[in-house]
Each structure stands twice: as structure tokens, then as C-alpha cells.
């Protein structure tokens, strides 16, 4: 060998003939099963290959690879291992110039087949598989570094290499990699364990992947997991994608996420557990990608997940509608539970992804999700719910709000305007009027996430009478100008939803707890002196509504409202620290403890609490009195004029859009109180004559919007600033006038027209109205 090596180095042009001769001898010995001579020939080829590094080695390499192929084709395990070892030595040699004509298709196929060896002897089987993996690793190292020769990344090669590695990785124990990348295997394990060696090779392959060939390396993973049904259970799938996410370059993470989303779309009709397995894999990938670059896929991730959430709810609704008795019903129930697993996985993924985004992107995602929450009676949402029905729509509402709750968790905005802009607040509060206590709970929890900027909510958990609020060590800051402006603009809207939310018939204890927390958070985060007065007015209005009970609420709900008011007034009195106010609240609570414990949260929300039969006979000492509160606050410098004006919620279109008993249904006549109101004696003379022009003007209302706005402004200003006695007197005057007018109108007599031809056609510039029969009417004393 020494002489041969010296000769080859001295005359490199002879390498071609030397290689051809050795190849011929080796081929003959392989056929004749002369293993000893085969070993000698391969040893000679290996030593010559390692010693000669000139450009003349190219033809010699061809002979060498031809001989390695001969060994791999033989059925002898020892010769296959021998050929693999020689190829690995060759793969570690760095050639001066690339060989563009050399191809490794045969070696890829052969090494991949060796990875799937099914030899009867376990030791030989393991040895062959290890050789196949090391051979694939050699092919990758030899070809992947050369940018001009990227044949190894072609799909036909990746479809053999990647499944072969995954096949051997399946026996490895699952490694929890949530907090960091999976540990690298030791050198001893690499040589003895096919699973560890295959994983190491898989990492190396992915680490060398570039932008153009990343997808070719990832797609065979999906095919393998599908073929072997590894999505349920999905431990191995999760392990694979953890390796992928930690091995690739960070800037390519979004490619993997896009591939997972695409595969989820492709498998959307599979069983729920398969879809849940894919979504959980997406969660793990997103958890790793969120720490680095996630690229332009943020909205695509949420859009796809929300689409599959809708599909899952649709499947669940269809199963419920199509379920029958017997075994079919049992299967349907099991499928429903599986769909809930899918839905929970989607919500968890949305929440985890959203909570790892920067604030500016999280705000966009909040708007994105809120825009898909369907509200009855509107078409502003962008999610297709045509196939869901009422039950499915309610389900999708709950799912989306749960997703929104996850995204808003931990969100800390510097100003409340940033967290709750008008474009987000309005659609968020719409579901709070729905006839569904769970929807209202979710809306309140989302609002708490966004309002609670100093982590005080945990200290307020549970509705109770707090003996000393100072013990809670509540954190707060001075109210900034932006927050004050927010409350001036949106305060009435928040009060209104709290007021109406307290009067819902399906409220449970959690609803009252969340409503109490809402009042407390507004007090902590957004309350100046004016807001405090408004909140106290709201609390007194809730107390009055529970006593009067115009909505016919059950006694439990009336007592629940009374308990909520007591808990809040106890809290706010200590927060503003006005001694006289605190004394009045404490006294009422003390009397309630003795005489009416069902008016306190510690008692009414306890099982088997005794309820009163009525509230009308109770002593006024059990109630919080407006005059005493006004007297106590007025002595401390508060402007208490507005306390004498009862709180009345504004009427908006949201009541009509929701399926609840709207306050619009109970108020059919609006009495406007304006300055310089017309006396009742002049009403008759000022009655407008009903003419064609008047009808036309009534139809064309476009020019009167500004007048209506001004009119409403004057009414609000009147209620806010006018003395209570004046307002009460004018209300009484208007009520008497209205009563007289109704009595006159009810006396009219109506007779049918003498003939069918007695009709009238009204025409305006906008439309042609249908013919209306003319009736002979008598309005005594109207004109």
C-alpha cells in the first residue's frame, strides 16, 4: 500500500487506471463471495482516496463510487456496512472543485431502503439501519453545501430521506422542549441508537435548509404523519415540529407555520381528534416562533384558526340536529366531545399566539376577532354563520369571546383609549345585551383585562363587604387627561351596560361578581370626582330598580342587586375616604346584618339563604338614602347637584339589535323637557295643520338630523343642570296634558268610506305610496 500510494501521488494521471483495475478486481470478488479480497480492495481505494487531493482524482472517484454501489447492492450486511463506511469517509473529503455531472440518486434510494431494514436478527437489523442513516448523513454533507448542485433538495429525494429518518426517530422518547430546544444527543448514542442518530441527521438537514428549499424538507413530514396516523395521539408529531422549529433559521419560521395551516385546511374534513392534533402542533410551533420572527403570517394564522373554529361549531351543530336514539346518539355525543377538544385547542392557540405578540399587533388582532363575533340583527361581522342556526351562532359567539379573552390577557395599555377605542368598545358591548349570561360574563372579563392596568382584579375577586379597603393595597395612579376624556365620551355607555346587565333575569352569582368588579375597576382606574358622583347615582338607581321592580325580577335577583350596591358603596366610600359617607354606608350595612342579611353578598349568595316575600314593607334605614349621601359628600367639596337627578340609561340602537326585552319596548312616549316650554293653554292654537307639505316634510327627514341632535342635547343639559323641583313640576304638567289629549283622541269616531272609490294617493319626491282609504273622522275640539 505504501508503494502504491507513493506511485499514485507521484503520478496522479495514473489514478484513473488504478481505480479501474481495483474496481474490476472488487467486482469479481463480490460476485464470487471472496469477502477477504473485497476488504483489501476497499481498503486500498479508501487509502488512495484519502491520500490524493488533486484535480485528477475525479475519474478515480467515479470508480470508487461504482464500487460502493456494488457493495450496497449485495445482500451481505457486512458488505453493505463496509460500503457505507467507505462512502462516509469520502463524504468528509472537501473537494477543490465541484463535480456537476456526479449524481447521488442511487445512494439516496439505497441508503433510504437500508433505513427500513427488516432483517430477522435484531442486532444486524440495527446495524444496517445505522449504516443507512449514516449514509444519508454523508449524502447530505456532500451535496448540501454546494449551492450550484441542489439536487438533494428535489422532492423525489426529500420524499425518501425525510420519511426514512422519521421512521427511525419514532422509537425515541418524547422530550419536553417548551422551555428550550431539545438536548443534543451524546457521541456514544449517535453510534449505537438509530433513533438518536436519525434525529441528529434530521437536525443537520434542516439546519442547512434555505429559503428556497425549506418547504421541500417539511412537506414529507406531513405525509409521513398522515400515512402512519400519528396525529392522534400526536406526541411524536409535536416532537418532530419542535425539532424543526429549533433547527431551522429563525427567519424561516413563518414558512413552517404556513405549511401547518395549509395542511390543516387540507385535512378539514378529517376526524376531530386529527384536527385537534394538528392544531396542537401549530400551538407548539407558534410558541417557538413567537420568540423570534413570525413574518407576515399573523393575520393568516388567526384567519385560518377562526375559519376552522366556525367549521368545528358547524360540524357540532349538524351532529346535534342529525343525532338519533340508540347507538347513533352515543356516537354523536362522543363526536361532540371531540369537537370541543378541537375548539379548545383553537382557542388555546389563538390565546397563546396573541399573548406573545407586541402591543400594536395585539390591538389589530383584538379588532380582527371582534369583527367576526356575530350579533343578532346585524351583518357587520365577517364570519359566515348561515349554516349554524341559533345554537351554533351562540356557540361561535362564546368561542370567539373566549379567544378574545385569551388574547387580551396580560395586555397593559398606557391609556384606556388605546385599550378600548370606540371602534372596539361599541361592538364589544353589543353582546353584553344578549339573553345569555355566559356571553355577558365573557364581555365583562374582556373589559376587565383591558381596564385593569395595575393588576388589582385579583384583590377584588368575589363580591363581599370589605372591612378595610386599605388592607388590599390597591395600586392606582392619578387620572390622566386622556382617561378623563374617555369617560366624558363613553362613561354613559359603560354605566348603561352595567345597569341593564344587573337587571337580566338569567344572572347567576358570577354575573354579579363581575359587575361589581367592573364598578370597582372603573373607580380605581378612571374615576375623578364627576365619575364618582355618576357611579353613586348608578348604584342608587340600581337600588331603586330592585325596590320598585318594574321588570318583575325574581326575589333572588332583587336581593342580588341590593347586595351588589351595598358591596360597591362600601368600596367606593372607603376609596374616596369621606368620613360622613363611610359612616352612613357602615350604618346601613350594620342594620342589614341585623335585620335583613339577604341584602348583603355574604348571605344572599350562600346556599339556602332565606328570601323575603316583599321589599315594600322594609324600613328606609335598610336603604342607602340619596339625601344623606349628598349631604355627606357636599360637606367635603363634591358637586352633588346631579345626585338629585335620577339616573336613566340612554336608549340606543343596541337594544333593538339584541334579543332581549328592550327598554324601547316599555317606553312608547318620550316627553322632552325644554326651556320655555309651551303652556298647556296654547297647545290647541299651536297645533300644526296636516297638509301634503307637512307629510312630505315628515317623509324627508334628512334636513332635521341636526335639529334632533340639538334637541337631545338641550334635554340632557336640562336634566343635568335644572333643579329637581322644576323638572318634577314640568313632568307633572306634561303628564296631565298628555292624559287630556289621549282622552280626546279616544273619543274619535271612524266610519268606512261610502264606496270603494273613496281613496287618496299620496305622492312625494321619493316614492309613490299605495292608495289609502279615506275615512270620515271626527276630532272634537282638536281644531
Coordinates of C-alpha atoms in Angstrom, one line a residue, residues 190-581:
X190 CA -25.2 8.6 17.9
X191 CA -23.2 5.4 17.1
X192 CA -25.5 2.9 18.9
X193 CA -29.0 4.2 18.7
X194 CA -30.7 4.6 15.3
X195 CA -33.3 6.9 16.7
X196 CA -30.8 9.4 18.1
X197 CA -28.6 9.2 15.0
X198 CA -31.6 9.8 12.8
X199 CA -32.7 12.8 14.9
X200 CA -29.2 14.2 14.7
X201 CA -29.2 13.8 10.9
X202 CA -32.7 15.4 10.7
X203 CA -31.5 18.4 12.7
X204 CA -28.4 18.7 10.4
X205 CA -30.6 18.5 7.3
X206 CA -33.0 21.2 8.5
X207 CA -30.2 23.4 9.7
X208 CA -28.8 23.5 6.1
X209 CA -32.2 24.3 4.5
X210 CA -32.5 27.7 2.8
X211 CA -35.4 29.9 1.8
X212 CA -36.0 28.1 -1.5
X213 CA -35.9 24.5 -0.3
X214 CA -37.4 24.7 3.2
X215 CA -40.8 23.6 2.1
X216 CA -39.4 20.5 0.3
X217 CA -37.9 19.3 3.6
X218 CA -41.1 20.0 5.7
X219 CA -43.8 18.6 3.4
X220 CA -42.7 14.9 3.6
X221 CA -43.1 15.2 7.4
X222 CA -46.8 15.8 6.9
X223 CA -47.0 12.8 4.5
X224 CA -45.3 10.5 7.0
X225 CA -47.5 11.6 9.9
X226 CA -50.6 11.1 7.8
X227 CA -49.6 7.7 6.5
X228 CA -48.7 6.3 9.9
X229 CA -51.7 8.1 11.6
X230 CA -49.5 9.9 14.1
X231 CA -51.8 12.9 14.6
X232 CA -53.8 11.1 17.3
X233 CA -52.1 10.7 19.6
X234 CA -49.7 13.4 18.5
X235 CA -46.7 13.2 20.8
X236 CA -44.4 12.2 18.0
X237 CA -45.7 14.9 15.7
X238 CA -45.2 17.6 18.4
X239 CA -41.7 16.3 19.0
X240 CA -40.9 16.4 15.2
X241 CA -42.0 20.0 14.9
X242 CA -40.2 21.1 17.9
X243 CA -37.0 19.8 16.3
X244 CA -38.0 21.5 13.0
X245 CA -38.6 24.9 14.7
X246 CA -35.4 24.8 16.7
X247 CA -33.3 23.6 13.8
X248 CA -34.2 25.9 11.0
X249 CA -33.1 29.5 10.8
X250 CA -35.4 31.9 12.8
X251 CA -36.4 34.0 9.8
X252 CA -37.9 30.9 8.1
X253 CA -40.3 30.1 11.0
X254 CA -43.3 31.5 9.2
X255 CA -42.8 29.0 6.3
X256 CA -43.3 26.1 8.7
X257 CA -46.4 27.8 10.2
X258 CA -47.8 28.4 6.7
X259 CA -47.3 24.7 5.9
X260 CA -49.1 23.6 9.1
X261 CA -52.0 25.9 8.3
X262 CA -52.2 24.6 4.7
X263 CA -52.2 21.0 6.0
X264 CA -55.0 21.9 8.5
X265 CA -57.0 23.2 5.5
X266 CA -56.3 20.0 3.6
X267 CA -57.5 17.8 6.5
X268 CA -60.5 19.9 7.5
X269 CA -62.9 17.0 6.9
X270 CA -60.9 14.5 9.0
X271 CA -61.9 13.3 12.4
X272 CA -61.9 15.9 15.2
X273 CA -59.0 14.3 17.0
X274 CA -56.8 14.5 13.9
X275 CA -57.6 18.2 13.5
X276 CA -57.0 18.8 17.2
X277 CA -53.6 17.1 16.9
X278 CA -52.6 19.3 14.0
X279 CA -53.8 22.4 15.9
X280 CA -51.8 21.4 19.0
X281 CA -48.7 21.0 16.7
X282 CA -49.4 24.5 15.4
X283 CA -49.6 25.8 19.0
X284 CA -46.1 24.3 19.7
X285 CA -44.7 25.8 16.5
X286 CA -46.2 29.2 17.3
X287 CA -44.9 29.1 20.8
X288 CA -41.4 28.8 19.5
X289 CA -41.8 31.2 16.5
X290 CA -43.4 33.9 18.6
X291 CA -40.0 34.4 20.4
X292 CA -38.4 35.3 17.1
X293 CA -39.7 36.3 13.7
X294 CA -43.2 35.3 12.7
X295 CA -43.2 37.2 9.4
X296 CA -46.4 38.2 7.6
X297 CA -48.4 35.2 8.8
X298 CA -50.0 36.8 11.9
X299 CA -53.5 37.6 10.3
X300 CA -53.3 34.4 8.3
X301 CA -52.9 32.3 11.4
X302 CA -55.9 33.9 13.1
X303 CA -58.0 33.9 10.0
X304 CA -57.4 30.2 9.4
X305 CA -58.0 29.3 13.0
X306 CA -61.2 31.3 13.2
X307 CA -62.4 29.6 10.0
X308 CA -61.7 26.2 11.5
X309 CA -63.4 27.2 14.7
X310 CA -66.5 28.0 12.7
X311 CA -66.3 24.7 10.8
X312 CA -66.0 22.8 14.1
X313 CA -69.1 24.6 15.5
X314 CA -70.9 23.8 12.3
X315 CA -70.0 20.1 12.5
X316 CA -71.1 20.1 16.1
X317 CA -74.4 21.7 15.3
X318 CA -75.1 19.3 12.4
X319 CA -74.4 16.3 14.6
X320 CA -76.8 17.7 17.3
X321 CA -79.5 18.2 14.7
X322 CA -79.0 14.8 13.0
X323 CA -78.5 12.8 16.1
X324 CA -81.0 9.9 16.8
X325 CA -81.7 7.5 19.6
X326 CA -79.6 4.4 20.4
X327 CA -76.0 3.9 19.4
X328 CA -76.1 6.7 16.8
X329 CA -76.9 9.2 19.6
X330 CA -73.9 7.8 21.7
X331 CA -71.6 8.2 18.7
X332 CA -72.9 11.7 18.1
X333 CA -72.2 12.6 21.8
X334 CA -68.7 11.3 21.6
X335 CA -68.1 13.3 18.4
X336 CA -69.4 16.4 20.1
X337 CA -66.9 16.0 22.9
X338 CA -64.2 15.6 20.3
X339 CA -65.3 18.8 18.6
X340 CA -65.0 20.6 21.9
X341 CA -61.4 19.3 22.1
X342 CA -60.8 20.9 18.7
X343 CA -62.4 24.2 19.8
X344 CA -60.4 24.3 23.0
X345 CA -57.2 23.7 21.1
X346 CA -58.0 26.5 18.7
X347 CA -58.8 28.9 21.5
X348 CA -55.6 27.9 23.3
X349 CA -53.6 28.5 20.2
X350 CA -55.2 31.9 19.5
X351 CA -54.6 33.0 23.1
X352 CA -51.0 31.9 23.2
X353 CA -50.1 33.4 19.9
X354 CA -51.9 36.6 20.7
X355 CA -50.4 37.0 24.1
X356 CA -46.9 36.8 22.6
X357 CA -47.4 39.5 20.0
X358 CA -46.3 43.1 20.5
X359 CA -49.0 45.5 21.7
X360 CA -49.6 47.1 18.3
X361 CA -50.2 43.8 16.7
X362 CA -52.3 42.6 19.6
X363 CA -54.6 45.6 19.1
X364 CA -55.1 44.6 15.5
X365 CA -55.9 41.0 16.4
X366 CA -58.4 42.1 19.0
X367 CA -60.2 44.2 16.3
X368 CA -59.9 41.3 13.9
X369 CA -61.6 38.8 16.3
X370 CA -64.2 41.3 17.4
X371 CA -65.2 41.9 13.8
X372 CA -66.1 38.2 13.5
X373 CA -68.4 38.0 16.5
X374 CA -71.9 37.6 15.1
X375 CA -74.6 39.8 16.7
X376 CA -78.3 39.1 16.1
X377 CA -79.9 41.5 13.7
X378 CA -76.6 42.9 12.2
X379 CA -74.4 41.9 9.3
X380 CA -71.3 43.8 10.4
X381 CA -69.4 40.6 11.3
X382 CA -67.4 38.9 8.6
X383 CA -67.8 35.2 9.6
X384 CA -70.2 33.0 7.7
X385 CA -72.8 31.7 10.1
X386 CA -75.6 30.9 7.6
X387 CA -75.3 27.2 8.3
X388 CA -75.1 27.4 12.1
X389 CA -78.5 28.2 13.3
X390 CA -79.3 29.9 16.7
X391 CA -77.5 27.3 18.8
X392 CA -74.4 27.2 16.6
X393 CA -74.3 31.0 16.4
X394 CA -74.4 31.2 20.2
X395 CA -71.6 28.7 20.4
X396 CA -69.5 30.6 17.9
X397 CA -70.1 33.8 19.9
X398 CA -68.9 32.1 23.1
X399 CA -65.8 30.6 21.3
X400 CA -64.8 33.9 19.8
X401 CA -65.2 35.8 23.0
X402 CA -63.1 33.2 24.8
X403 CA -60.5 33.6 22.1
X404 CA -60.6 37.4 22.7
X405 CA -60.3 36.9 26.4
X406 CA -57.1 34.9 25.9
X407 CA -55.6 37.5 23.6
X408 CA -56.4 40.4 26.0
X409 CA -54.9 38.5 28.9
X410 CA -51.9 40.5 30.2
X411 CA -52.5 43.4 27.9
X412 CA -51.3 46.6 29.5
X413 CA -52.1 49.9 27.7
X414 CA -50.8 53.2 29.0
X415 CA -54.2 54.9 28.4
X416 CA -57.7 53.4 28.3
X417 CA -58.3 55.0 24.9
X418 CA -55.6 52.7 23.5
X419 CA -57.1 49.6 25.1
X420 CA -60.8 50.4 24.4
X421 CA -61.1 52.6 21.3
X422 CA -64.6 53.5 20.1
X423 CA -64.3 51.1 17.1
X424 CA -63.7 48.2 19.5
X425 CA -65.8 49.3 22.5
X426 CA -69.1 49.5 20.6
X427 CA -69.0 46.0 19.1
X428 CA -67.7 44.6 22.4
X429 CA -70.6 45.9 24.4
X430 CA -73.2 44.7 22.0
X431 CA -73.1 41.0 23.2
X432 CA -73.5 42.3 26.7
X433 CA -77.2 42.8 26.0
X434 CA -77.8 39.3 24.8
X435 CA -80.1 36.9 26.6
X436 CA -77.2 34.7 27.6
X437 CA -75.5 35.0 30.9
X438 CA -72.3 33.3 29.7
X439 CA -71.8 35.8 26.9
X440 CA -72.3 38.7 29.3
X441 CA -69.7 37.2 31.6
X442 CA -67.1 36.9 28.8
X443 CA -67.7 40.5 27.7
X444 CA -67.1 41.7 31.3
X445 CA -64.0 39.6 31.7
X446 CA -62.6 41.0 28.4
X447 CA -63.3 44.6 29.7
X448 CA -61.5 43.7 33.0
X449 CA -58.4 42.5 31.1
X450 CA -58.2 45.8 29.3
X451 CA -59.2 48.1 32.2
X452 CA -57.0 46.5 34.9
X453 CA -53.7 48.2 34.2
X454 CA -52.3 47.8 37.7
X455 CA -53.2 44.2 38.5
X456 CA -55.9 44.9 41.1
X457 CA -58.5 42.5 39.8
X458 CA -57.2 39.5 41.9
X459 CA -57.6 41.6 45.0
X460 CA -61.3 42.4 44.1
X461 CA -62.2 38.8 43.3
X462 CA -65.5 37.8 44.8
X463 CA -68.3 40.1 45.8
X464 CA -68.1 40.9 49.5
X465 CA -68.3 43.7 52.1
X466 CA -64.6 44.6 52.6
X467 CA -64.0 45.8 56.2
X468 CA -60.9 47.8 55.3
X469 CA -60.1 48.5 51.7
X470 CA -56.6 49.8 52.7
X471 CA -55.6 46.2 53.5
X472 CA -56.0 45.3 49.8
X473 CA -53.1 47.7 49.0
X474 CA -54.7 48.7 45.7
X475 CA -52.4 50.3 43.2
X476 CA -53.6 53.3 41.3
X477 CA -52.3 56.4 39.6
X478 CA -53.6 59.9 39.1
X479 CA -56.2 60.0 36.3
X480 CA -54.7 61.4 33.1
X481 CA -56.3 63.8 30.7
X482 CA -56.9 61.0 28.1
X483 CA -58.7 58.8 30.6
X484 CA -60.9 61.8 31.7
X485 CA -61.8 62.5 28.1
X486 CA -62.6 58.8 27.6
X487 CA -65.1 58.8 30.4
X488 CA -66.7 62.0 29.2
X489 CA -67.3 60.4 25.9
X490 CA -68.0 56.8 26.8
X491 CA -68.9 56.9 30.5
X492 CA -72.7 56.8 29.9
X493 CA -72.3 53.8 27.6
X494 CA -70.4 51.9 30.3
X495 CA -73.0 52.8 33.0
X496 CA -75.8 51.8 30.8
X497 CA -74.5 48.3 30.2
X498 CA -73.8 47.8 33.9
X499 CA -77.3 49.0 34.7
X500 CA -79.0 46.8 32.2
X501 CA -76.7 43.9 32.9
X502 CA -77.8 43.9 36.6
X503 CA -81.5 43.6 35.6
X504 CA -81.2 40.4 33.4
X505 CA -83.3 37.5 34.7
X506 CA -80.8 34.8 34.0
X507 CA -78.0 36.3 36.0
X508 CA -76.1 34.0 38.3
X509 CA -73.7 34.8 41.1
X510 CA -70.7 35.2 38.8
X511 CA -72.5 37.9 36.8
X512 CA -73.0 40.0 40.0
X513 CA -69.4 39.4 40.9
X514 CA -68.1 40.6 37.5
X515 CA -70.5 43.6 37.5
X516 CA -69.2 44.5 41.0
X517 CA -65.6 44.2 39.7
X518 CA -66.4 46.4 36.8
X519 CA -67.7 49.2 39.0
X520 CA -64.6 48.8 41.3
X521 CA -62.1 48.9 38.4
X522 CA -63.8 52.0 36.9
X523 CA -63.5 53.6 40.3
X524 CA -59.8 52.7 40.6
X525 CA -58.6 53.3 37.0
X526 CA -60.9 56.1 35.6
X527 CA -62.8 57.9 38.4
X528 CA -62.4 61.6 39.1
X529 CA -64.9 63.5 41.2
X530 CA -67.5 63.7 38.4
X531 CA -67.2 60.0 37.7
X532 CA -67.6 59.1 41.4
X533 CA -70.9 61.0 41.5
X534 CA -72.1 59.3 38.3
X535 CA -71.2 55.9 39.8
X536 CA -73.1 56.6 43.0
X537 CA -76.1 57.8 41.0
X538 CA -75.9 54.5 39.1
X539 CA -75.8 52.5 42.4
X540 CA -78.8 54.3 43.8
X541 CA -80.7 53.8 40.6
X542 CA -80.0 50.1 40.8
X543 CA -81.2 50.0 44.4
X544 CA -84.4 51.9 43.3
X545 CA -85.0 49.4 40.4
X546 CA -84.7 46.5 42.8
X547 CA -87.2 48.1 45.2
X548 CA -89.8 49.2 42.6
X549 CA -89.2 46.1 40.4
X550 CA -90.7 47.4 37.1
X551 CA -89.1 44.4 35.3
X552 CA -90.7 41.8 37.6
X553 CA -87.4 40.2 38.6
X554 CA -87.4 37.2 40.9
X555 CA -86.7 38.0 44.6
X556 CA -83.2 36.4 44.4
X557 CA -82.2 38.8 41.6
X558 CA -83.6 41.8 43.5
X559 CA -81.7 40.9 46.6
X560 CA -78.6 40.2 44.5
X561 CA -78.8 43.8 43.1
X562 CA -79.2 45.2 46.7
X563 CA -76.1 43.2 47.8
X564 CA -74.1 44.4 44.8
X565 CA -75.0 48.0 45.6
X566 CA -74.0 47.5 49.3
X567 CA -70.6 46.0 48.3
X568 CA -69.9 48.7 45.9
X569 CA -70.9 51.7 48.0
X570 CA -68.8 50.2 50.9
X571 CA -65.9 50.0 48.5
X572 CA -66.2 53.5 46.9
X573 CA -66.9 55.2 50.3
X574 CA -63.5 53.9 51.6
X575 CA -61.8 54.7 48.3
X576 CA -62.8 58.4 48.4
X577 CA -62.4 58.5 52.2
X578 CA -65.2 60.8 53.1
X579 CA -66.0 60.1 56.8
X580 CA -69.6 61.0 56.8
X581 CA -70.2 58.9 53.7

